[in-house]
Short mmCIF file of C-alpha atoms in Angstrom, two decimals:
data_model
loop_
_atom_site.label_atom_id
_atom_site.label_comp_id
_atom_site.label_asym_id
_atom_site.label_seq_id
_atom_site.Cartn_x
_atom_site.Cartn_y
_atom_site.Cartn_z
CA UNK A 1 -25.85 81.81 113.60
CA UNK A 2 -28.77 81.12 110.28
CA UNK A 3 -31.32 78.08 110.76
CA UNK A 4 -32.85 76.97 106.81
CA UNK A 5 -35.04 73.59 107.48
CA UNK A 6 -35.60 71.25 104.57
CA UNK A 7 -38.67 71.82 102.44
CA UNK A 8 -39.85 68.07 103.11
CA UNK A 9 -37.90 66.14 106.14
CA UNK A 10 -38.99 63.57 109.00
CA UNK A 11 -42.34 62.53 109.93
CA UNK A 12 -44.49 61.61 106.60
CA UNK A 13 -48.35 62.12 106.38
CA UNK A 14 -48.99 58.75 107.14
CA UNK A 15 -46.64 58.55 110.95
CA UNK A 16 -47.66 61.90 112.18
CA UNK A 17 -51.62 61.06 111.36
CA UNK A 18 -50.79 57.76 113.46
CA UNK A 19 -49.08 59.46 116.27
CA UNK A 20 -52.21 62.28 116.72
CA UNK A 21 -54.36 59.17 116.52
CA UNK A 22 -52.15 57.82 119.47
CA UNK A 23 -52.88 61.20 121.52
CA UNK A 24 -56.19 61.52 121.02
CA UNK A 25 -56.61 57.64 122.84
CA UNK A 26 -54.75 57.89 126.09
CA UNK A 27 -53.86 54.38 127.53
CA UNK A 28 -54.40 51.81 124.35
CA UNK A 29 -51.75 50.00 122.88
CA UNK A 30 -49.91 50.07 119.71
CA UNK A 31 -49.92 46.37 118.35
CA UNK A 32 -45.94 46.73 117.53
CA UNK A 33 -43.57 49.68 118.52
CA UNK A 34 -45.99 52.75 116.23
CA UNK A 35 -42.32 53.94 114.65
CA UNK A 36 -38.80 53.90 115.05
CA UNK A 37 -37.88 55.79 117.41
CA UNK A 38 -37.72 54.93 121.02
CA UNK A 39 -38.04 58.49 122.07
CA UNK A 40 -40.79 58.80 120.76
CA UNK A 41 -42.46 56.00 122.13
CA UNK A 42 -41.43 56.82 125.67
CA UNK A 43 -43.08 59.98 124.93
CA UNK A 44 -46.03 58.68 124.38
CA UNK A 45 -45.96 56.38 127.61
CA UNK A 46 -45.37 59.04 129.73
CA UNK A 47 -47.49 61.79 127.89
CA UNK A 48 -50.26 59.97 127.35
CA UNK A 49 -50.14 56.14 128.50
CA UNK A 50 -49.77 54.54 125.17
CA UNK A 51 -48.41 50.94 125.46
CA UNK A 52 -46.23 48.85 123.16
CA UNK A 53 -48.06 44.98 123.09
CA UNK A 54 -46.54 42.70 121.05
CA UNK A 55 -49.59 40.13 119.60
CA UNK A 56 -53.41 40.50 118.76
CA UNK A 57 -53.46 36.85 121.57
CA UNK A 58 -52.65 39.08 124.25
CA UNK A 59 -55.48 41.52 123.38
CA UNK A 60 -59.25 41.37 125.69
CA UNK A 61 -62.20 42.20 124.64
CA UNK A 62 -62.92 45.88 124.60
CA UNK A 63 -59.15 46.89 124.72
CA UNK A 64 -58.67 49.91 122.68
CA UNK A 65 -55.12 48.67 120.10
CA UNK A 66 -54.03 51.41 117.38
CA UNK A 67 -53.04 49.83 114.31
CA UNK A 68 -49.74 51.14 113.30
CA UNK A 69 -49.25 52.91 109.79
CA UNK A 70 -47.75 49.67 107.85
CA UNK A 71 -51.86 47.64 108.63
CA UNK A 72 -51.93 44.00 109.54
CA UNK A 73 -52.74 41.12 107.94
CA UNK A 74 -56.25 40.39 106.91
CA UNK A 75 -56.54 37.42 109.37
CA UNK A 76 -55.13 39.25 112.18
CA UNK A 77 -58.12 42.04 112.04
CA UNK A 78 -60.75 39.43 111.96
CA UNK A 79 -59.64 37.65 115.05
CA UNK A 80 -59.08 41.19 116.85
CA UNK A 81 -62.60 41.47 115.93
CA UNK A 82 -64.30 38.53 116.22
CA UNK A 83 -62.27 39.39 119.49
CA UNK A 84 -64.47 42.68 120.23
CA UNK A 85 -60.94 44.49 120.34
CA UNK A 86 -61.70 48.06 121.04
CA UNK A 87 -59.72 48.44 116.97
CA UNK A 88 -57.67 52.04 116.40
CA UNK A 89 -57.11 51.72 112.51
CA UNK A 90 -54.41 53.83 112.12
CA UNK A 91 -52.90 52.31 108.76
CA UNK A 92 -51.82 55.22 106.76
CA UNK A 93 -54.50 55.52 104.05
CA UNK A 94 -51.40 54.92 100.97
CA UNK A 95 -51.15 51.58 102.51
CA UNK A 96 -54.83 50.94 102.87
CA UNK A 97 -55.35 52.00 99.28
CA UNK A 98 -53.55 48.62 97.74
CA UNK A 99 -54.61 46.24 99.99
CA UNK A 100 -58.59 47.35 98.61
CA UNK A 101 -57.18 47.07 95.18
CA UNK A 102 -55.46 43.13 95.84
CA UNK A 103 -58.84 42.65 97.50
CA UNK A 104 -61.12 43.21 94.75
CA UNK A 105 -58.99 42.37 91.67
CA UNK A 106 -58.23 38.62 93.41
CA UNK A 107 -61.86 38.58 93.36
CA UNK A 108 -62.49 39.64 90.25
CA UNK A 109 -60.04 36.87 88.75
CA UNK A 110 -56.89 39.29 88.43
CA UNK A 111 -53.82 37.67 88.93
CA UNK A 112 -51.93 39.99 91.44
CA UNK A 113 -48.75 41.04 91.72
CA UNK A 114 -47.06 42.88 94.23
CA UNK A 115 -43.28 44.68 93.40
CA UNK A 116 -42.10 44.84 97.19
CA UNK A 117 -40.10 42.77 99.95
CA UNK A 118 -42.29 39.97 101.19
CA UNK A 119 -40.84 39.92 104.40
CA UNK A 120 -42.49 43.91 105.01
CA UNK A 121 -45.53 44.11 107.75
CA UNK A 122 -46.30 46.14 104.64
CA UNK A 123 -46.18 43.58 102.21
CA UNK A 124 -47.15 40.63 104.55
CA UNK A 125 -50.22 42.56 105.52
CA UNK A 126 -51.40 43.82 101.88
CA UNK A 127 -50.84 40.54 100.21
CA UNK A 128 -53.06 39.13 102.82
CA UNK A 129 -56.33 40.87 101.47
CA UNK A 130 -55.91 38.98 98.35
CA UNK A 131 -58.41 35.98 98.00
CA UNK A 132 -55.75 34.00 95.73
CA UNK A 133 -51.92 33.60 95.76
CA UNK A 134 -50.28 36.87 94.97
CA UNK A 135 -46.75 36.31 93.68
CA UNK A 136 -44.38 39.22 95.65
CA UNK A 137 -41.60 40.48 93.90
CA UNK A 138 -38.79 42.78 93.75
CA UNK A 139 -37.36 41.71 90.33
CA UNK A 140 -37.93 41.33 86.89
CA UNK A 141 -36.11 38.24 87.52
CA UNK A 142 -38.24 36.82 90.38
CA UNK A 143 -41.10 37.70 87.95
CA UNK A 144 -40.06 35.04 85.70
CA UNK A 145 -39.73 32.58 87.64
CA UNK A 146 -43.90 32.92 88.48
CA UNK A 147 -46.39 31.32 86.38
CA UNK A 148 -49.24 34.23 85.35
CA UNK A 149 -52.61 34.25 83.52
CA UNK A 150 -53.53 36.62 81.04
CA UNK A 151 -54.82 39.29 83.56
CA UNK A 152 -52.88 40.96 86.00
CA UNK A 153 -53.27 43.46 88.36
CA UNK A 154 -50.11 44.97 89.88
CA UNK A 155 -49.32 47.50 92.93
CA UNK A 156 -46.67 48.78 95.16
CA UNK A 157 -45.29 48.76 98.58
CA UNK A 158 -44.86 52.72 99.26
CA UNK A 159 -41.83 53.21 99.86
CA UNK A 160 -40.24 51.53 96.38
CA UNK A 161 -38.50 53.79 93.55
CA UNK A 162 -40.78 53.92 90.76
CA UNK A 163 -38.14 53.37 88.71
CA UNK A 164 -38.25 49.85 89.59
CA UNK A 165 -42.26 49.51 89.68
CA UNK A 166 -41.45 50.35 85.97
CA UNK A 167 -38.99 47.55 84.76
CA UNK A 168 -41.94 45.58 86.20
CA UNK A 169 -44.56 47.01 84.32
CA UNK A 170 -42.93 47.01 81.19
CA UNK A 171 -41.51 43.29 81.54
CA UNK A 172 -45.80 42.40 81.98
CA UNK A 173 -47.38 45.41 79.27
CA UNK A 174 -45.25 43.10 76.57
CA UNK A 175 -45.68 39.77 77.26
CA UNK A 176 -49.78 39.97 78.94
CA UNK A 177 -52.74 41.60 77.38
CA UNK A 178 -53.77 43.12 79.87
CA UNK A 179 -52.21 44.88 83.15
CA UNK A 180 -54.30 46.71 85.57
CA UNK A 181 -51.68 48.87 87.14
CA UNK A 182 -52.06 50.56 90.37
CA UNK A 183 -48.86 53.28 91.43
CA UNK A 184 -49.64 53.07 94.78
CA UNK A 185 -45.63 54.27 95.66
CA UNK A 186 -45.46 56.66 98.26
CA UNK A 187 -43.00 59.93 97.32
CA UNK A 188 -42.87 61.54 100.84
CA UNK A 189 -39.36 59.49 101.16
CA UNK A 190 -37.80 60.60 98.07
CA UNK A 191 -39.23 63.59 98.40
CA UNK A 192 -37.35 64.00 101.83
CA UNK A 193 -34.31 63.10 99.61
CA UNK A 194 -34.73 65.45 97.07
CA UNK A 195 -35.43 68.51 99.41
CA UNK A 196 -31.93 67.36 101.73
CA UNK A 197 -29.99 67.33 98.18
CA UNK A 198 -31.65 70.75 97.77
CA UNK A 199 -30.94 72.37 100.49
CA UNK A 200 -27.47 70.92 101.16
CA UNK A 201 -25.79 72.86 98.10
CA UNK A 202 -27.07 76.51 99.04
CA UNK A 203 -25.77 75.97 102.96
CA UNK A 204 -22.11 75.53 104.76
CA UNK A 205 -23.22 73.16 107.37
CA UNK A 206 -25.96 70.28 107.31
CA UNK A 207 -27.45 68.63 110.25
CA UNK A 208 -29.09 65.22 109.55
CA UNK A 209 -31.44 64.39 112.94
CA UNK A 210 -31.98 60.41 113.25
CA UNK A 211 -30.97 57.14 113.97
CA UNK A 212 -27.51 56.42 113.54
CA UNK A 213 -28.57 52.85 112.53
CA UNK A 214 -31.38 54.03 110.09
CA UNK A 215 -30.59 52.99 106.40
CA UNK A 216 -33.00 56.03 105.68
CA UNK A 217 -31.49 58.13 108.15
CA UNK A 218 -27.76 57.15 106.77
CA UNK A 219 -29.34 57.54 102.52
CA UNK A 220 -29.72 61.38 103.40
CA UNK A 221 -25.83 61.89 105.14
CA UNK A 222 -24.88 60.16 101.91
CA UNK A 223 -26.88 63.09 99.93
CA UNK A 224 -25.95 65.83 102.38
CA UNK A 225 -22.43 64.66 101.56
CA UNK A 226 -21.97 65.17 98.42
CA UNK A 227 -23.08 68.52 98.45
CA UNK A 228 -21.53 70.02 101.58
CA UNK A 229 -18.43 68.50 103.06
CA UNK A 230 -19.87 69.61 106.38
CA UNK A 231 -22.74 67.74 107.09
CA UNK A 232 -22.69 65.45 110.01
CA UNK A 233 -25.46 62.99 111.86
CA UNK A 234 -26.71 63.64 115.07
CA UNK A 235 -29.29 61.66 116.94
CA UNK A 236 -30.38 64.88 119.45
CA UNK A 237 -28.50 67.49 120.92
CA UNK A 238 -25.67 65.42 122.59
CA UNK A 239 -24.32 65.01 119.82
CA UNK A 240 -23.81 68.70 118.35
CA UNK A 241 -20.29 69.76 118.32
CA UNK A 242 -20.04 73.63 118.44
CA UNK A 243 -16.65 73.13 116.06
CA UNK A 244 -18.50 72.52 113.28
CA UNK A 245 -19.87 76.05 113.38
CA UNK A 246 -16.88 77.89 113.73
CA UNK A 247 -16.35 80.75 111.45
CA UNK A 248 -20.15 79.29 109.17
CA UNK A 249 -23.36 81.42 108.70
CA UNK A 250 -25.46 79.30 107.30
CA UNK A 251 -26.82 76.08 108.34
CA UNK A 252 -29.15 73.34 106.87
CA UNK A 253 -31.50 70.60 108.43
CA UNK A 254 -33.48 67.63 107.44
CA UNK A 255 -35.01 64.42 109.60
CA UNK A 256 -34.94 60.93 109.21
CA UNK A 257 -38.32 59.48 108.28
CA UNK A 258 -38.88 58.48 111.87
CA UNK A 259 -37.30 62.10 114.11
CA UNK A 260 -39.57 63.19 116.00
CA UNK A 261 -40.55 67.30 115.56
CA UNK A 262 -40.23 67.80 118.92
CA UNK A 263 -36.62 66.68 118.82
CA UNK A 264 -35.39 68.54 115.76
CA UNK A 265 -37.26 72.04 117.11
CA UNK A 266 -34.39 71.43 120.05
CA UNK A 267 -32.08 71.00 117.37
CA UNK A 268 -32.42 73.98 115.73
CA UNK A 269 -32.55 75.75 118.65
CA UNK A 270 -29.25 74.70 119.84
CA UNK A 271 -27.50 75.44 116.22
CA UNK A 272 -29.30 79.05 116.81
CA UNK A 273 -27.09 79.76 119.96
CA UNK A 274 -24.01 79.03 118.59
CA UNK B 1 -31.47 27.25 42.16
CA UNK B 2 -32.92 26.38 45.75
CA UNK B 3 -35.88 28.74 46.90
CA UNK B 4 -36.38 29.11 50.61
CA UNK B 5 -39.63 31.16 52.08
CA UNK B 6 -38.48 33.33 55.18
CA UNK B 7 -40.65 31.93 58.44
CA UNK B 8 -43.11 34.69 58.42
CA UNK B 9 -44.28 36.39 54.97
CA UNK B 10 -46.73 37.88 53.32
CA UNK B 11 -50.75 37.97 54.77
CA UNK B 12 -51.28 38.33 58.32
CA UNK B 13 -54.30 36.40 60.08
CA UNK B 14 -56.41 39.09 59.54
CA UNK B 15 -55.92 39.46 56.07
CA UNK B 16 -55.69 35.89 55.13
CA UNK B 17 -59.21 35.48 56.95
CA UNK B 18 -60.66 38.06 55.48
CA UNK B 19 -59.79 37.04 51.79
CA UNK B 20 -61.50 34.14 53.30
CA UNK B 21 -64.52 34.45 53.88
CA UNK B 22 -65.26 37.24 51.11
CA UNK B 23 -64.79 34.09 49.12
CA UNK B 24 -67.00 32.54 50.96
CA UNK B 25 -69.67 35.40 50.05
CA UNK B 26 -70.18 35.61 45.87
CA UNK B 27 -71.35 38.55 44.69
CA UNK B 28 -71.11 41.06 47.48
CA UNK B 29 -69.17 43.45 47.80
CA UNK B 30 -66.60 45.00 50.17
CA UNK B 31 -66.44 48.79 51.72
CA UNK B 32 -63.79 50.21 50.55
CA UNK B 33 -60.49 48.00 48.71
CA UNK B 34 -60.29 44.57 51.18
CA UNK B 35 -56.51 45.11 50.62
CA UNK B 36 -54.16 47.11 48.89
CA UNK B 37 -53.30 45.21 46.15
CA UNK B 38 -54.73 46.12 42.88
CA UNK B 39 -54.21 42.34 41.63
CA UNK B 40 -56.15 40.78 44.06
CA UNK B 41 -59.14 42.92 43.93
CA UNK B 42 -59.25 41.80 40.48
CA UNK B 43 -58.81 38.32 41.41
CA UNK B 44 -62.04 39.05 43.80
CA UNK B 45 -63.88 40.60 41.63
CA UNK B 46 -63.33 38.00 38.26
CA UNK B 47 -63.38 34.81 39.88
CA UNK B 48 -65.97 35.27 43.38
CA UNK B 49 -67.66 38.84 41.54
CA UNK B 50 -67.09 40.48 44.71
CA UNK B 51 -66.61 44.07 44.43
CA UNK B 52 -66.01 47.44 46.36
CA UNK B 53 -68.91 49.87 47.50
CA UNK B 54 -67.12 53.17 48.83
CA UNK B 55 -70.11 54.72 51.71
CA UNK B 56 -73.00 52.47 54.14
CA UNK B 57 -75.30 54.50 52.47
CA UNK B 58 -75.63 52.91 48.93
CA UNK B 59 -76.17 50.15 50.70
CA UNK B 60 -80.03 48.55 50.48
CA UNK B 61 -81.56 45.92 52.46
CA UNK B 62 -80.28 42.38 52.02
CA UNK B 63 -77.14 43.54 49.97
CA UNK B 64 -74.72 41.75 51.39
CA UNK B 65 -71.76 44.20 52.39
CA UNK B 66 -68.34 42.45 53.98
CA UNK B 67 -66.51 45.13 56.30
CA UNK B 68 -62.89 45.01 56.08
CA UNK B 69 -59.71 44.24 58.77
CA UNK B 70 -59.72 47.42 59.85
CA UNK B 71 -63.04 47.56 61.06
CA UNK B 72 -65.48 50.66 60.43
CA UNK B 73 -66.86 53.60 63.25
CA UNK B 74 -69.83 52.21 65.10
CA UNK B 75 -71.89 54.28 63.53
CA UNK B 76 -71.93 53.37 59.69
CA UNK B 77 -72.57 49.47 61.58
CA UNK B 78 -74.69 50.58 63.80
CA UNK B 79 -76.48 52.24 59.82
CA UNK B 80 -76.03 48.94 57.67
CA UNK B 81 -77.92 47.13 60.50
CA UNK B 82 -81.07 49.81 60.41
CA UNK B 83 -80.94 49.37 56.48
CA UNK B 84 -81.69 46.23 57.09
CA UNK B 85 -78.09 45.40 55.25
CA UNK B 86 -76.55 41.78 54.91
CA UNK B 87 -73.55 42.37 57.36
CA UNK B 88 -70.29 40.22 56.58
CA UNK B 89 -67.85 41.01 59.00
CA UNK B 90 -64.53 40.20 58.42
CA UNK B 91 -62.72 42.87 60.62
CA UNK B 92 -59.42 41.10 62.03
CA UNK B 93 -60.28 39.99 65.80
CA UNK B 94 -57.30 41.68 66.93
CA UNK B 95 -59.26 45.16 65.69
CA UNK B 96 -62.61 44.04 67.37
CA UNK B 97 -60.74 43.55 70.47
CA UNK B 98 -59.93 46.79 70.86
CA UNK B 99 -63.21 48.32 69.90
CA UNK B 100 -64.91 46.58 72.71
CA UNK B 101 -62.33 47.37 74.72
CA UNK B 102 -62.93 50.91 74.50
CA UNK B 103 -66.51 50.63 74.59
CA UNK B 104 -66.33 48.71 78.06
CA UNK B 105 -64.34 50.79 79.74
CA UNK B 106 -65.42 53.75 78.87
CA UNK B 107 -68.99 52.86 80.39
CA UNK B 108 -67.24 52.79 83.05
CA UNK B 109 -65.84 56.16 83.23
CA UNK B 110 -62.34 55.42 81.92
CA UNK B 111 -60.65 57.87 79.99
CA UNK B 112 -59.32 56.28 77.21
CA UNK B 113 -56.37 56.94 75.89
CA UNK B 114 -55.98 55.43 72.08
CA UNK B 115 -52.46 55.03 70.97
CA UNK B 116 -52.21 55.31 67.21
CA UNK B 117 -52.99 57.69 63.97
CA UNK B 118 -56.02 59.32 64.58
CA UNK B 119 -56.42 59.21 60.44
CA UNK B 120 -55.93 55.50 59.88
CA UNK B 121 -59.77 53.82 59.27
CA UNK B 122 -58.95 51.44 62.29
CA UNK B 123 -57.99 53.89 64.87
CA UNK B 124 -61.16 55.58 63.83
CA UNK B 125 -62.96 52.54 64.65
CA UNK B 126 -61.77 51.16 67.66
CA UNK B 127 -62.17 55.53 68.65
CA UNK B 128 -66.03 55.45 67.23
CA UNK B 129 -67.23 52.66 70.46
CA UNK B 130 -66.38 55.28 73.16
CA UNK B 131 -69.09 56.95 74.71
CA UNK B 132 -67.23 59.32 76.13
CA UNK B 133 -64.54 61.17 73.91
CA UNK B 134 -60.87 59.52 73.50
CA UNK B 135 -57.28 60.87 73.52
CA UNK B 136 -55.24 59.87 69.91
CA UNK B 137 -52.17 60.35 70.23
CA UNK B 138 -48.74 59.22 68.37
CA UNK B 139 -46.17 60.25 71.19
CA UNK B 140 -45.73 61.64 74.99
CA UNK B 141 -45.82 65.24 73.95
CA UNK B 142 -48.84 65.17 72.52
CA UNK B 143 -50.15 63.18 75.89
CA UNK B 144 -49.10 65.84 77.54
CA UNK B 145 -51.00 68.63 76.07
CA UNK B 146 -54.32 66.57 76.97
CA UNK B 147 -56.37 66.82 81.04
CA UNK B 148 -57.06 63.57 82.33
CA UNK B 149 -59.12 62.02 84.84
CA UNK B 150 -57.17 59.54 87.62
CA UNK B 151 -58.67 56.44 85.41
CA UNK B 152 -57.39 55.91 82.38
CA UNK B 153 -57.22 53.15 80.02
CA UNK B 154 -54.63 52.42 77.14
CA UNK B 155 -55.02 50.48 73.71
CA UNK B 156 -53.04 51.20 71.12
CA UNK B 157 -53.26 50.63 66.90
CA UNK B 158 -52.62 46.97 66.03
CA UNK B 159 -49.55 47.95 63.87
CA UNK B 160 -47.85 49.85 66.35
CA UNK B 161 -44.48 49.38 67.36
CA UNK B 162 -44.02 48.03 71.56
CA UNK B 163 -41.51 50.34 72.63
CA UNK B 164 -43.38 53.63 71.34
CA UNK B 165 -46.39 52.24 73.42
CA UNK B 166 -44.16 51.85 76.53
CA UNK B 167 -43.31 55.72 76.57
CA UNK B 168 -47.19 56.47 76.65
CA UNK B 169 -47.67 53.36 79.38
CA UNK B 170 -44.63 54.55 80.97
CA UNK B 171 -46.01 58.28 81.29
CA UNK B 172 -49.41 57.53 81.72
CA UNK B 173 -48.11 54.99 85.15
CA UNK B 174 -46.25 57.77 86.96
CA UNK B 175 -48.87 61.12 86.69
CA UNK B 176 -51.87 58.35 87.16
CA UNK B 177 -53.03 56.46 89.93
CA UNK B 178 -54.51 53.45 88.08
CA UNK B 179 -53.73 52.80 84.20
CA UNK B 180 -54.76 49.70 82.49
CA UNK B 181 -52.67 48.48 79.68
CA UNK B 182 -54.74 46.41 77.11
CA UNK B 183 -51.73 45.51 74.57
CA UNK B 184 -53.37 45.77 71.28
CA UNK B 185 -50.33 45.32 69.65
CA UNK B 186 -49.94 42.27 66.56
CA UNK B 187 -46.53 41.21 66.10
CA UNK B 188 -47.09 39.84 62.23
CA UNK B 189 -45.61 43.37 60.74
CA UNK B 190 -42.22 42.35 62.87
CA UNK B 191 -42.41 39.19 62.64
CA UNK B 192 -42.27 39.28 59.27
CA UNK B 193 -39.56 41.51 59.23
CA UNK B 194 -37.18 39.68 61.88
CA UNK B 195 -37.82 36.42 59.51
CA UNK B 196 -37.24 38.78 56.24
CA UNK B 197 -33.74 39.32 58.76
CA UNK B 198 -32.50 35.98 59.39
CA UNK B 199 -33.29 34.47 56.16
CA UNK B 200 -31.27 37.54 54.58
CA UNK B 201 -28.12 35.88 56.64
CA UNK B 202 -28.03 32.53 55.00
CA UNK B 203 -28.64 33.35 51.55
CA UNK B 204 -26.90 34.90 48.19
CA UNK B 205 -29.93 36.06 46.78
CA UNK B 206 -33.08 37.56 48.30
CA UNK B 207 -36.54 38.43 46.86
CA UNK B 208 -38.96 40.40 48.35
CA UNK B 209 -42.67 40.61 47.05
CA UNK B 210 -44.59 43.50 46.92
CA UNK B 211 -45.76 46.69 45.93
CA UNK B 212 -43.08 48.89 44.74
CA UNK B 213 -45.31 52.13 46.62
CA UNK B 214 -45.50 50.13 49.83
CA UNK B 215 -44.31 51.28 52.68
CA UNK B 216 -44.14 47.78 54.81
CA UNK B 217 -42.26 46.13 50.99
CA UNK B 218 -39.51 48.80 51.26
CA UNK B 219 -39.20 48.66 54.98
CA UNK B 220 -38.79 44.51 54.19
CA UNK B 221 -36.13 45.43 51.43
CA UNK B 222 -34.39 47.58 53.70
CA UNK B 223 -33.67 44.95 56.52
CA UNK B 224 -32.95 42.48 53.47
CA UNK B 225 -30.54 44.98 52.10
CA UNK B 226 -28.58 45.17 55.89
CA UNK B 227 -28.03 41.44 54.74
CA UNK B 228 -27.68 40.42 51.35
CA UNK B 229 -26.77 43.00 48.89
CA UNK B 230 -28.61 41.10 46.18
CA UNK B 231 -31.06 41.71 48.01
CA UNK B 232 -34.03 43.22 45.28
CA UNK B 233 -37.68 44.04 45.44
CA UNK B 234 -40.61 42.27 42.37
CA UNK B 235 -44.38 43.25 42.16
CA UNK B 236 -44.55 40.11 39.89
CA UNK B 237 -42.25 37.21 37.60
CA UNK B 238 -41.74 39.88 34.58
CA UNK B 239 -39.59 41.68 37.34
CA UNK B 240 -36.87 38.45 37.93
CA UNK B 241 -34.04 39.66 36.31
CA UNK B 242 -32.47 36.34 35.08
CA UNK B 243 -28.72 37.74 36.01
CA UNK B 244 -29.49 38.37 40.04
CA UNK B 245 -29.15 34.61 39.77
CA UNK B 246 -25.94 33.25 38.07
CA UNK B 247 -23.91 31.45 40.15
CA UNK B 248 -26.29 31.41 42.90
CA UNK B 249 -27.17 28.72 45.20
CA UNK B 250 -29.76 29.41 46.98
CA UNK B 251 -32.67 32.47 47.43
CA UNK B 252 -34.55 33.52 49.90
CA UNK B 253 -38.11 35.23 49.85
CA UNK B 254 -40.26 37.48 51.63
CA UNK B 255 -43.62 39.52 50.74
CA UNK B 256 -45.35 42.45 52.11
CA UNK B 257 -48.50 42.50 54.15
CA UNK B 258 -50.72 42.96 51.20
CA UNK B 259 -48.82 40.39 49.04
CA UNK B 260 -51.05 37.22 47.92
CA UNK B 261 -49.62 33.75 48.24
CA UNK B 262 -50.16 33.07 44.57
CA UNK B 263 -47.86 35.50 43.40
CA UNK B 264 -45.15 35.07 45.48
CA UNK B 265 -46.19 30.93 44.09
CA UNK B 266 -45.77 32.04 40.92
CA UNK B 267 -42.42 33.59 41.67
CA UNK B 268 -40.82 30.84 43.36
CA UNK B 269 -41.62 28.12 41.17
CA UNK B 270 -40.30 31.53 37.94
CA UNK B 271 -36.34 31.21 40.65
CA UNK B 272 -36.43 27.44 40.82
CA UNK B 273 -36.08 27.20 36.97
CA UNK B 274 -32.71 29.48 37.04
#
């Protein structure tokens, strides 16, 4: 059985970096789970004694605490530093960037518009860096309900689609005299989707590795099923059904954004045996 | 005969302002013709002795020289000031704005993109205010041929259409991480067109006053003919044909961007007599 990995799959740059940072800081704690994958969280605990704490208040002086890729709100970061905790910042650089932009632009007097979900931790963090009161919207209709000054700075949650970002930029450009557009979208999710789409056209079986409750993994399965009927979602090797590979020659593999490489590797090895 | 003027017609704000400035400076000269209307140029000469000179080299010390709405290139302005000419600046404020933006943004290290016609005097003037070498384009295809840095400031020639401006903004936003979009489009031309469109639906005759060779006047006629078959272009009262108004009750009037009010007034009075 030939097994081919998608050109892009699994962890994005920021998550890979955060896990490496965690591995380099044995006995530290992450503030909230580092990624949405319990097996990876368990592995970090077992192999590196990296645990999870839920709130900044419980952090003690000199205690090492890892900030996850989404970043945290500025006042929480200030609290940690004032508590003299040992802050290990694994905020994704693609998230640090909109935080810095929002801080700088708000200080310069620009009205801040954030395209994103106001309940998402990343957006809460980015928003908190403004010295004024930013507007967080998911579409133009929401934007219309707000009063804005004539100088606006626009950023995006990293995982949003560029088409929707452009709709908001277009509305602002046609209604206000100066709009500073910072394209802070990260294409990792869409690169994984594009790679899965391309690969699923070339194979006779396709395996998507990831959590069954993960929306991004299910989106990958949907894309694969459009091109290859014999596509299946698995969480680990136990979910593999040998009947899927009978009389098949070439199996494609992709993985959700929270799937660690070691699980993917295990799947690749198992399928190669069929 | 009822005569109704379009809600917006004729001179824009900048041209009205420039003519007022010329009238207030008897015996001055304009650098190039103030507007594309020979009758208005003649009137300014006869009533105010305001003439036309063609180049900055012929301007002498203390001689009053009026800068027209399009503005001039920065080095010409510098030359006039160094020659101690009496510079009377009638540059439209909507043109001064992109000049200032281009100067400031280029000094801050932004690559400058100007959406417009590089042969147009306004664009030549705006471009000259950059300390770097701005890119002047009319569409995305032209833009793609240029190499740009990652920080870009975008302005527009005042008379361009917003849809095309947005195409260029969209390309830049999706390809570069920071784009400062300055919407410097002036809606005067489009407001005249919208007003002509609306009025021509309500009348049984429509008169467009303006130069027969003026593209903007002919565009107004085309819009009126779409809604009112009995639409006609006239340069002055002599062109009016009484047969157009037989059994008609309501005549709409609009005028090209270079048509002075006193010609329009003469037309209104004549038609009212029918």
